[in-house]
Coordinates of C-alpha atoms in Angstrom, one line a residue:
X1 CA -34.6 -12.7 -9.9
X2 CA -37.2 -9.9 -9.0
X3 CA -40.6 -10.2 -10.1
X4 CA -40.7 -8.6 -13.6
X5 CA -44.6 -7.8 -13.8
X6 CA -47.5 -8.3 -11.6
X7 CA -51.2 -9.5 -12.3
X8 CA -52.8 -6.4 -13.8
X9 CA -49.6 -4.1 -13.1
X10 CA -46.0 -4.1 -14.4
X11 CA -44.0 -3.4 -11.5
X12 CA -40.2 -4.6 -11.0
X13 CA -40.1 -6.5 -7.3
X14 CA -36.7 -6.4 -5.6
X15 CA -33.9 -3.9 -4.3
X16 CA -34.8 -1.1 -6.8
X17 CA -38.6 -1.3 -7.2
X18 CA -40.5 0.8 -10.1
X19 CA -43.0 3.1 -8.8
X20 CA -47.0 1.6 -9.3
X21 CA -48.7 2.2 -12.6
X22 CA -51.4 5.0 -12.1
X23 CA -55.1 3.9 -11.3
X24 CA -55.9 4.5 -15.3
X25 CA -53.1 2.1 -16.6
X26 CA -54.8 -0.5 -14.5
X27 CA -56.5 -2.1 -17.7
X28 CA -56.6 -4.8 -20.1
X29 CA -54.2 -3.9 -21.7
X30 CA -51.8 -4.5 -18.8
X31 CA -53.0 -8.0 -18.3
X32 CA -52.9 -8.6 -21.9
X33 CA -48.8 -6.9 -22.1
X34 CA -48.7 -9.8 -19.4
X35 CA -49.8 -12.5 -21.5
X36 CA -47.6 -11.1 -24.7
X37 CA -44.7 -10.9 -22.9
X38 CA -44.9 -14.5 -21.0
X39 CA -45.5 -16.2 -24.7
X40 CA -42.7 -14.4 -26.2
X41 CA -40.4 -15.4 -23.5
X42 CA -41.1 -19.1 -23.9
X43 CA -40.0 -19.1 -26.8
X44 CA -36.7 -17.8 -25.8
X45 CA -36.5 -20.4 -23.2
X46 CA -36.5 -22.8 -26.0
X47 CA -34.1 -21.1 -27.7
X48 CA -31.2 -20.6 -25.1
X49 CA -28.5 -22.2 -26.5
X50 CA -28.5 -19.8 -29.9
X51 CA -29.4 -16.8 -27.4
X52 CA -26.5 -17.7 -25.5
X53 CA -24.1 -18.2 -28.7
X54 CA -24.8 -14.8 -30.3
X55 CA -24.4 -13.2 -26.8
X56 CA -21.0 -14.7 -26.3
X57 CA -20.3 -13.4 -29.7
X58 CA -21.3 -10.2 -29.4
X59 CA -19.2 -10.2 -26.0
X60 CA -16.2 -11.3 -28.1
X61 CA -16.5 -8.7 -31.0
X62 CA -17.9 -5.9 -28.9
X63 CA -16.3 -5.9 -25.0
X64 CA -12.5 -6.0 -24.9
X65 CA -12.6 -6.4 -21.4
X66 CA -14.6 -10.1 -21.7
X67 CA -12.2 -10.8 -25.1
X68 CA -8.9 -12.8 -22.9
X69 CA -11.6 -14.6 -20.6
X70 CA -13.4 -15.9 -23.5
X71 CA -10.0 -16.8 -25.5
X72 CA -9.2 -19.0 -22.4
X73 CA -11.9 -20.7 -21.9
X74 CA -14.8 -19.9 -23.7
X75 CA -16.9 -23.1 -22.7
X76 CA -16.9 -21.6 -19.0
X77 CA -18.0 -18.3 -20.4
X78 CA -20.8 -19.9 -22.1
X79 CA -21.9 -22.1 -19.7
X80 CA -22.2 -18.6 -17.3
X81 CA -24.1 -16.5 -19.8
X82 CA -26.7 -19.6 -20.2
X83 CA -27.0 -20.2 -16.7
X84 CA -27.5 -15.9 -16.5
X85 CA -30.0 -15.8 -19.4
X86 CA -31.9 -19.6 -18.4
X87 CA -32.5 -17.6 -14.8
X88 CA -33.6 -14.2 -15.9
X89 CA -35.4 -14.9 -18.9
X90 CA -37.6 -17.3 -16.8
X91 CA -37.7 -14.2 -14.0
X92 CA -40.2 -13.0 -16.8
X93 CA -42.5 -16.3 -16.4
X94 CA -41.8 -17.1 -13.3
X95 CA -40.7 -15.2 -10.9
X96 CA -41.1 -16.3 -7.4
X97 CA -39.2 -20.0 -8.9
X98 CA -36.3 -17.9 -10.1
X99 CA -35.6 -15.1 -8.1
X100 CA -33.3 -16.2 -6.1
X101 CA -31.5 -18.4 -8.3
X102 CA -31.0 -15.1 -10.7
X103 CA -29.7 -12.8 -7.6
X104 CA -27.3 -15.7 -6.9
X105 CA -26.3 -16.1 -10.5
X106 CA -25.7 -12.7 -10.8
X107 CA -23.8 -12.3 -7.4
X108 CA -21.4 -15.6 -8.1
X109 CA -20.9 -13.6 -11.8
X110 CA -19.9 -10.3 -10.2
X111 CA -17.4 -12.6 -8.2
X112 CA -15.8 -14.3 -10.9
X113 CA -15.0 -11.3 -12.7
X114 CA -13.6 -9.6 -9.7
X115 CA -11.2 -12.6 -9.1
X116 CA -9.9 -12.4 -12.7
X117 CA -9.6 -9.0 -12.9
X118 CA -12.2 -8.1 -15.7
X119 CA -13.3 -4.4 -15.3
X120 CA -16.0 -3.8 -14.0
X121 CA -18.0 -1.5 -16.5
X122 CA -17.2 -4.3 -18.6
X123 CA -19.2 -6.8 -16.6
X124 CA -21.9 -4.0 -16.4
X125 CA -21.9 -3.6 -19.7
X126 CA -21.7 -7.4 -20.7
X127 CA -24.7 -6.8 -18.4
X128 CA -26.8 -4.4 -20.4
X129 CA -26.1 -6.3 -24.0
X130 CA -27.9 -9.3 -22.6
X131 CA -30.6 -7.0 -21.3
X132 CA -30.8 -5.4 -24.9
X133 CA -30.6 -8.5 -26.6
X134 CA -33.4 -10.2 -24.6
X135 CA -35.3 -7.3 -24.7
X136 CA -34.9 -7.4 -29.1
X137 CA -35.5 -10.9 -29.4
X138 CA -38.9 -10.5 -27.4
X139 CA -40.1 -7.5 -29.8
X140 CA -39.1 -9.5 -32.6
X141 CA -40.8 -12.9 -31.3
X142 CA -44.2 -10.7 -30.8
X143 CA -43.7 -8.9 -34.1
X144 CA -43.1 -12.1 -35.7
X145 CA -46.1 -13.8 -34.2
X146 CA -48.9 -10.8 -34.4
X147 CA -47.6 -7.6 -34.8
X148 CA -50.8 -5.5 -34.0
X149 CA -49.2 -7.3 -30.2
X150 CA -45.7 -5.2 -30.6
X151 CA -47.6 -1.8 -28.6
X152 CA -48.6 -3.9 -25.4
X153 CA -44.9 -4.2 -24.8
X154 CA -44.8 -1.0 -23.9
X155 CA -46.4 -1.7 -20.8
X156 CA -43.6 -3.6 -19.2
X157 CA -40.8 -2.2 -20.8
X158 CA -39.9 0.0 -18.0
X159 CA -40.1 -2.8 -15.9
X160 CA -37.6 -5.1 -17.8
X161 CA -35.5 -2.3 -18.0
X162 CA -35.8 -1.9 -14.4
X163 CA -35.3 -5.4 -13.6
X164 CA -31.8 -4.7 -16.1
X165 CA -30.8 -1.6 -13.8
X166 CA -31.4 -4.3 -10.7
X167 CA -29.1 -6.8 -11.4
X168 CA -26.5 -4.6 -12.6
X169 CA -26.4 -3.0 -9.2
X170 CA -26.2 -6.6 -7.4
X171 CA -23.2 -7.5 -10.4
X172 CA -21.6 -4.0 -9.1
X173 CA -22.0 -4.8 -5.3
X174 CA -20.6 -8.4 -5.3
X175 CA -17.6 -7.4 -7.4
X176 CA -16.8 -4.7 -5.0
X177 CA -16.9 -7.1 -2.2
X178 CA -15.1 -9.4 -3.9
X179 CA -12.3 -6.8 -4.9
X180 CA -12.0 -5.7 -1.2
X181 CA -11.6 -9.2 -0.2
X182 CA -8.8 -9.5 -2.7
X183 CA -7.0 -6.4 -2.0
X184 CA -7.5 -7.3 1.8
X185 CA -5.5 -10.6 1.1
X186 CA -3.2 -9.2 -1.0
X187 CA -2.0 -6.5 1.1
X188 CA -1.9 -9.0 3.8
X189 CA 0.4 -11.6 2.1
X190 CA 2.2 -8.7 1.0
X191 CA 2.9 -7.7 4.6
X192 CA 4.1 -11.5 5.6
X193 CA 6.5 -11.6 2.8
X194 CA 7.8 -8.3 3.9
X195 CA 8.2 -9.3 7.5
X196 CA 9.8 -12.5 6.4
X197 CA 12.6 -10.6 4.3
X198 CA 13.3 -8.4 7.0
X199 CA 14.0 -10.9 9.9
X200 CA 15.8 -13.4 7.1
X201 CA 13.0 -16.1 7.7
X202 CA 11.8 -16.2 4.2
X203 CA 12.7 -19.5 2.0
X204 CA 15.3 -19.2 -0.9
X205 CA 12.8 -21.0 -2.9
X206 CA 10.0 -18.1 -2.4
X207 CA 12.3 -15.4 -3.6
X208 CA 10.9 -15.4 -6.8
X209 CA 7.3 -15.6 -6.0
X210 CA 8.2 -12.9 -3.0
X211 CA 9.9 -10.3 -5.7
X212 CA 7.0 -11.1 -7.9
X213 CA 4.6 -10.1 -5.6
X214 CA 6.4 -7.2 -4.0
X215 CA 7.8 -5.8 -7.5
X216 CA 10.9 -6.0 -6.9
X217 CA 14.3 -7.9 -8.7
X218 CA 15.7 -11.0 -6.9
X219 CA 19.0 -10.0 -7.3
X220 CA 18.9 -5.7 -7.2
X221 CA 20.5 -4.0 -4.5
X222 CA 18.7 -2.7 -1.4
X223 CA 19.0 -0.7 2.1
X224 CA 16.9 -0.3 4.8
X225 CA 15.7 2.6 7.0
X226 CA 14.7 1.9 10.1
X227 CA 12.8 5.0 12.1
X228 CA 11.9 5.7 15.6
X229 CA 10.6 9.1 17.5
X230 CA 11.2 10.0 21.0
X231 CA 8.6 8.1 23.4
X232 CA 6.1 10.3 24.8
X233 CA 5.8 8.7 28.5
X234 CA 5.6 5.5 29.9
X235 CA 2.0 4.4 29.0
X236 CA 2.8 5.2 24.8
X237 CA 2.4 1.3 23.4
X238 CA 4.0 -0.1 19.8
X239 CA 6.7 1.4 17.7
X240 CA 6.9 4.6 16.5
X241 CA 5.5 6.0 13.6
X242 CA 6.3 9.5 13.2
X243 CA 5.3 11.6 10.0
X244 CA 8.3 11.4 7.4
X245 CA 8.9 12.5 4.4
X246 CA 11.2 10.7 2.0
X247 CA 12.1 11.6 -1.6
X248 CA 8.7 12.6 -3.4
X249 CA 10.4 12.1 -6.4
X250 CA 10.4 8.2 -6.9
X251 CA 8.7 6.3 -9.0
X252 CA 5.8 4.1 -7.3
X253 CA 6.0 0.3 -7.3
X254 CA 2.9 -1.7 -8.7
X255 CA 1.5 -3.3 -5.9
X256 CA 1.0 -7.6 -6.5
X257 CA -1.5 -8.3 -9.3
X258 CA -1.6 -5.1 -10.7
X259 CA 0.9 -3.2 -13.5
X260 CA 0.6 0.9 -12.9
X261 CA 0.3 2.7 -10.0
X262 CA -1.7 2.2 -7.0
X263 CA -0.9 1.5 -3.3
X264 CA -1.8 1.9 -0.4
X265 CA 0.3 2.8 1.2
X266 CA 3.6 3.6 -0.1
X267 CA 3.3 6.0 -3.1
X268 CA 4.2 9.5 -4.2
X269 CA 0.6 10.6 -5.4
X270 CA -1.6 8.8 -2.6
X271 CA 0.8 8.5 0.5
X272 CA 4.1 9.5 -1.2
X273 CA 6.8 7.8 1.0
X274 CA 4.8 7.8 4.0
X275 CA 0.9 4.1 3.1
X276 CA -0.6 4.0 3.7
X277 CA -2.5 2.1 4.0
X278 CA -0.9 -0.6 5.4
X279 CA 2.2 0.5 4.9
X280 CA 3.2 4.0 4.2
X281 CA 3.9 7.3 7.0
X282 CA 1.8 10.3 6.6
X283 CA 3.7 13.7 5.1
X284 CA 6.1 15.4 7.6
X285 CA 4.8 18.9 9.7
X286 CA 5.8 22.1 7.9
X287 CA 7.4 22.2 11.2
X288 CA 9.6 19.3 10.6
X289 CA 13.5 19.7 11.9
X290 CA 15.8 20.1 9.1
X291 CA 18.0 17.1 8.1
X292 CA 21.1 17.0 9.7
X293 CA 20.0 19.5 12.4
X294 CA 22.5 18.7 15.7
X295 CA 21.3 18.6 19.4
X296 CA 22.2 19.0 22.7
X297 CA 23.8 16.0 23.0
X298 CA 26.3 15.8 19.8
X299 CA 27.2 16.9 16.5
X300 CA 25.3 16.8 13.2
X301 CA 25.6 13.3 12.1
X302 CA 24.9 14.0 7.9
X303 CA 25.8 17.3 6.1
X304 CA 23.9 18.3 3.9
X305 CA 26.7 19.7 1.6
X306 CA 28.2 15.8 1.5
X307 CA 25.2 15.1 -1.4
X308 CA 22.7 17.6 -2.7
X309 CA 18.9 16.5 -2.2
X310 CA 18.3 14.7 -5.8
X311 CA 16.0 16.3 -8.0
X312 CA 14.8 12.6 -9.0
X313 CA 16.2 9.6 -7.5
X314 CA 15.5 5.7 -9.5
X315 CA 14.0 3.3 -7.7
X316 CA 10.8 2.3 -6.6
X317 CA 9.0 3.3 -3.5
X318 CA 9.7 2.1 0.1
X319 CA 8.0 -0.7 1.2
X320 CA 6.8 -0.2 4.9
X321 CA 7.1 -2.6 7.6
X322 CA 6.0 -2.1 11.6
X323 CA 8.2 -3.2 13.7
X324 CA 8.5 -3.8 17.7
X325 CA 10.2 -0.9 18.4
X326 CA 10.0 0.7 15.2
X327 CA 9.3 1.3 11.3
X328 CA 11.5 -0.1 8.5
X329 CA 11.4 1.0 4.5
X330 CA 13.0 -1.5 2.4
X331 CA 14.8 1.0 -0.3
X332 CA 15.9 -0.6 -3.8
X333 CA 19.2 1.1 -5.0
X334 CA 19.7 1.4 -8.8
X335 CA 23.4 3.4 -8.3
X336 CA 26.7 2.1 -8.7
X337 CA 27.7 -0.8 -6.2
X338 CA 30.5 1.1 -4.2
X339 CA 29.0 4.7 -5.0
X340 CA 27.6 6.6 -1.5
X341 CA 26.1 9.2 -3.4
X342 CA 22.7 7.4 -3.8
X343 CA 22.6 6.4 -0.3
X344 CA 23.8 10.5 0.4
X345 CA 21.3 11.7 -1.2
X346 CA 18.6 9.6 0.2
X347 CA 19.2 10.8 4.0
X348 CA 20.4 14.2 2.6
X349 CA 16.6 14.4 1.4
X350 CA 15.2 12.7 4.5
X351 CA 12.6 15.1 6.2
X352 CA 11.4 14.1 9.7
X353 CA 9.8 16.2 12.8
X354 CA 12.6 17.4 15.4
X355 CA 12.6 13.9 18.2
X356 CA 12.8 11.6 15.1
X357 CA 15.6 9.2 14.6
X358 CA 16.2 7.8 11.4
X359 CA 19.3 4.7 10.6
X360 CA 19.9 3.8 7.3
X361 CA 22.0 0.4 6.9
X362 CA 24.6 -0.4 4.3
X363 CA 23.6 -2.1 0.8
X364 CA 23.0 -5.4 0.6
X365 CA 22.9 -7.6 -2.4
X366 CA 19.4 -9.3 -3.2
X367 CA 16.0 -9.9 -1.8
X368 CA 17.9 -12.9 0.7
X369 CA 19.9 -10.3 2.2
X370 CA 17.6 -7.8 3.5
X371 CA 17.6 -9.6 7.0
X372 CA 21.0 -8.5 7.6
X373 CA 19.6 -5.0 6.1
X374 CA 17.7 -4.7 8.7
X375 CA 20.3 -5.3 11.4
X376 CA 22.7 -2.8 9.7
X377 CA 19.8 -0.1 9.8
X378 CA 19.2 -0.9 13.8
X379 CA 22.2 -0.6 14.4
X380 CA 22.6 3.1 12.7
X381 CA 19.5 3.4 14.7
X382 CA 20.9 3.0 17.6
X383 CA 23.6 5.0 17.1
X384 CA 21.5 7.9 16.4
X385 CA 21.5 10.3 19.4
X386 CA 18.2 10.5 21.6
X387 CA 17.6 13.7 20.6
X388 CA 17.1 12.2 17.0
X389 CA 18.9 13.1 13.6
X390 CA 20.1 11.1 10.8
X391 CA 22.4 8.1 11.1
X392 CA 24.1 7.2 8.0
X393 CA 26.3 4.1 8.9
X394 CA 28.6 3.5 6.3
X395 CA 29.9 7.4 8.1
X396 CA 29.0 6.3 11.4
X397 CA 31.2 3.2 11.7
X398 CA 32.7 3.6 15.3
X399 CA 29.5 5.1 16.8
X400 CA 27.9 1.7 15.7
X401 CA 30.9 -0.6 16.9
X402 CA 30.2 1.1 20.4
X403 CA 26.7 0.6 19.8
X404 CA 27.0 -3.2 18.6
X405 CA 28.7 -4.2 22.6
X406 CA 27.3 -1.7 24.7
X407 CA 28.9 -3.5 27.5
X408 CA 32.4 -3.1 26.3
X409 CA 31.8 0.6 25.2
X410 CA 30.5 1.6 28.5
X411 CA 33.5 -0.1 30.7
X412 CA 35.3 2.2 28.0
X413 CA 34.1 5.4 28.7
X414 CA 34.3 4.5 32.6
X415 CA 38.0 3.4 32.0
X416 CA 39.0 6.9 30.0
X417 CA 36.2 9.2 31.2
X418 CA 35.7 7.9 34.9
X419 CA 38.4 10.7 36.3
X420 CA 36.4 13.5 35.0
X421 CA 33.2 12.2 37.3
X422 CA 34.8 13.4 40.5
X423 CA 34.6 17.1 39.2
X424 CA 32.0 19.3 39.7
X425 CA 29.1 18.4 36.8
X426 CA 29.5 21.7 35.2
X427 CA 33.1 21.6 35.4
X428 CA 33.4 17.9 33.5
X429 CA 30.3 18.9 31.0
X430 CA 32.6 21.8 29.9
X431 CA 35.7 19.8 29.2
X432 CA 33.6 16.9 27.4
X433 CA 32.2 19.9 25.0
X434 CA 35.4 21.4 24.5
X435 CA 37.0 17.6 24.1
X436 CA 33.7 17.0 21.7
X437 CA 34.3 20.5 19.6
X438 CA 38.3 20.1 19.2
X439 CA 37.9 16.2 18.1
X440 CA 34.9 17.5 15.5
X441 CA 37.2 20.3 14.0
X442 CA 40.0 17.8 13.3
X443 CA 41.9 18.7 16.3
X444 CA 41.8 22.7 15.0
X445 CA 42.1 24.4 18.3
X446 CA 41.4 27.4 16.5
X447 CA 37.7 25.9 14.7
X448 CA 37.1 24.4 18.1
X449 CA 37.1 28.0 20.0
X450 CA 34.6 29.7 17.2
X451 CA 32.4 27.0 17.8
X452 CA 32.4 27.4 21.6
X453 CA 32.7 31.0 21.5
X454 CA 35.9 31.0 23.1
X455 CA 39.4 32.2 22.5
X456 CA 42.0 29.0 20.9
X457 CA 44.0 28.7 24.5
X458 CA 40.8 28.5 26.4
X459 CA 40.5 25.2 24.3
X460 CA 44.4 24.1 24.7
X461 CA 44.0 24.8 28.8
X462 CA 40.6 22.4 28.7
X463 CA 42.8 20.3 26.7
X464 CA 45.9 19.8 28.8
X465 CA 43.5 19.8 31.8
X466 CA 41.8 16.7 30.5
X467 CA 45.0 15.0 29.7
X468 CA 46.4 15.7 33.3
X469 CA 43.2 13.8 35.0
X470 CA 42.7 11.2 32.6
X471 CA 46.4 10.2 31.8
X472 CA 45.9 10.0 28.1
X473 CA 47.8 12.2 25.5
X474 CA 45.4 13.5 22.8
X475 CA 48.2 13.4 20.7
X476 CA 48.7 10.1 20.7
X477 CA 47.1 8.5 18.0
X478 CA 46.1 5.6 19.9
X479 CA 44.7 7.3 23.1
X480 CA 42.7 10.1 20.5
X481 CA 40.8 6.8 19.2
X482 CA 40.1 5.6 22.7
X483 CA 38.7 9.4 23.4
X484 CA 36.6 9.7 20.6
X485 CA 34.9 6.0 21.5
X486 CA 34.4 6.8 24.5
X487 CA 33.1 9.9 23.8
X488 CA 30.8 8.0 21.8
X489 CA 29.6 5.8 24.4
X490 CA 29.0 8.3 27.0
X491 CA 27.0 10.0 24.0
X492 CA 24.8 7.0 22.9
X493 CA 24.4 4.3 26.1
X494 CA 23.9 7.4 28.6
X495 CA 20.9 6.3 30.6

């Protein structure tokens, strides 16, 4: 506890000192306020335990934040404001004995209430009705005893107020260490759970306490995104974590321990599908690449058209995991089981910088089956061409078969594609991209040539050329297949 009053002048000791008394003030008076006040607070110290009862009272009636605590236990609440009031009321006899004590009282206080969640302008206030009622009972202890004594108070009222003000900062600055603390393990459990769920480690039995904690239902159904953007060079360490933009419109999830919005990291209004905080992506360039945009090296892999953006899809925000090679969003599904459109309209919404590849898994059932989640959505991953795009795939089923033995689909393409190696490079990169344009139009020779800018028997003459060096006969339905995956492979395990 600070030093309430000093011989001759009332001046507060401690982190928020009162300035000194001018030289006139420096009277007998002072030293007689002195005397006043030490008498009036004995008396208090003899009377703790009915102090201490009308405080807790007061708390009950008057602060709703200090109402539950006292409900559950109201002996520990009592035994805290005596132990508060016991220190700081003999701050005002003794200081130097009690300082300390009080400033560790107070801290340990500010802790407490942090830990159970109280807020804190209630603890500050809790605070200041001590203060006040202290302050009343001394008036009314002078008055009572000789009230020509009632004006010397004045002189060290500033001071106990002062000495108020002090140890409602110290309260303030141990509860706000003591919240950081707690958000600091919070988010970090938070993270473990999540890295359990994803690589299928976590226990059935912690599935409750893990969809408790994450907000989540036990049994809901889930996908997740796994993302990745084009390395940079060879000294560019860790995963990926380009900016992205999901859905803005979904709802936030409560983070563990509290009920309305917050979060770090994942959430619309503070890092709105993209953290962070530990756990969201930063919003996309204006610049971004639109979804669905194809490169150089196939064809778009999501139309748009397929599922228009939502205007508001259910749910709760992704929660973000880092991964070794890259970033996964665990995404709870509210549609239909068996309807695509939710899962449509989540990569048709999908906004990501041109480079970025983006996989979104199948649906799973329950928390205990978001490890093989995550394997579904590295394997769309995968499949998603190098110069990035979105891989939805439940439509990208063969690319991710190819993708799944990489082995097997490169003695594939060697086995159907091999013959076109001996040609001139420019000569085989034509055929594959007429081969690549007439598969993609549905075997429409006619589509094919408007996409290549060419006339329909340019195509056919590519056509029959490829089927004279390779053997196979596109019109066969089991040599087309064999094409198109090795078309594929030569597409997504090209060095």
């Amino acid at each position: 506890m600070p030093q309430v009053v000093r011989p001759r002048i009332a001046v507060l000791h401690g982190t928020h000192p009162a300035s000194p008394l001018p030289q006139r003030f420096r009277s007998l008076a002072d030293r007689e306020a002195v005397e006043v006040l030490h008498r009036a607070a004995r008396v208090l110290v003899a009377s703790l335990p009915v102090l201490t009862d009308r405080l807790v009272e007061a708390l009950y009636e008057q602060e709703p934040g200090y109402r539950a605590a006292i409900e559950a236990d109201r002996a520990e609440i009592w035994q805290e404001v005596h132990h508060s009031l016991r220190h700081n009321v003999g701050s005002l006899i003794q200081p130097r004995e009690f300082r300390e004590a009080a400033h560790r009282t107070s801290r340990r206080i500010g802790e407490i209430r942090a830990e159970q969640g109280v807020p804190l302008d209630a603890v500050l206030h809790a605070f200041r009705m001590g203060g006040a009622m202290v302050w009343q009972d001394l008036v009314d202890e002078t008055a009572r005893r000789d009230p020509d004594d009632v004006r010397l108070l004045v002189h060290v009222a500033a001071d106990v107020w002062n000495f108020v003000d002090e140890h409602c900062g110290i309260v303030g600055d141990a509860y706000r260490q003591a919240e950081r603390r707690l958000s600091w393990r919070r988010e970090n459990q938070q993270r473990l759970m999540i890295a359990a769920l994803l690589d299928g480690t976590a226990r059935i039995a912690d599935l409750c306490e893990a969809a408790a904690m994450l907000g989540l239902p036990e049994q809901g159904r889930y996908a997740v995104l796994a993302v990745a953007s084009a390395p940079r060079g060879p000294q560019r360490p860790g995963p990926a974590r380009p900016p992205l933009n999901l859905p803005a419109a979904l709802p936030v999830a409560a983070p563990y321990g509290q009920s309305g919005p917050d979060l770090p990291d994942v959430r619309p209004d503070a890092a709105p599908y993209g953290r962070s905080g530990e756990g969201g992506l930063p919003h996309a360039r204006p610049d971004t690449a639109p979804y669905g945009q194809s490169g150089p090296d196939g064809p778009p892999h999501h139309r748009p058209d397929t599922a228009p953006p939502p205007t508001a899809l259910p749910g709760t925000a992704p929660l973000w995991h880092t991964g070794p090679d890259a970033e996964f969003a665990i995404l709870r599904l509210t549609g239909d089981p068996g309807d695509p459109g939710e899962l449509h309209a989540i990569a048709a919404a999908l906004d990501a910088p041109a480079g970025t590849r983006a996989g979104i898994g199948s649906a799973v059932e329950g928390l205990a089956a978001l490890g093989d989640a995550r394997r579904l959505a590295e394997t769309a991953l995968r499949a998603c061409p190098a110069s990035g795009g979105t891989v939805l795939l439940d439509e990208h089923l063969p690319d991710a078969l190819v993708v799944t033995s990489p082995a097997l689909g490169s003695a594939l393409a060697d086995r159907v594609l091999g013959p076109l190696d001996r040609l001139d490079p420019s000569d085989r990169d034509v055929i594959l991209e007429t081969l690549t344009a007439w598969l993609d139009a549905d075997g429409s020779a006619q589509r094919a040539g408007a996409r290549l800018y060419c006339h329909r028997n340019t195509v056919l003459n590519r056509l029959r050329r490829f089927e004279q060096l390779t053997g196979r006969c596109l019109t066969r339905p089991r040599d087309a297949v064999e094409v198109s995956l090795a078309l594929a492979a030569r597409r997504l395990l090209a060095p």
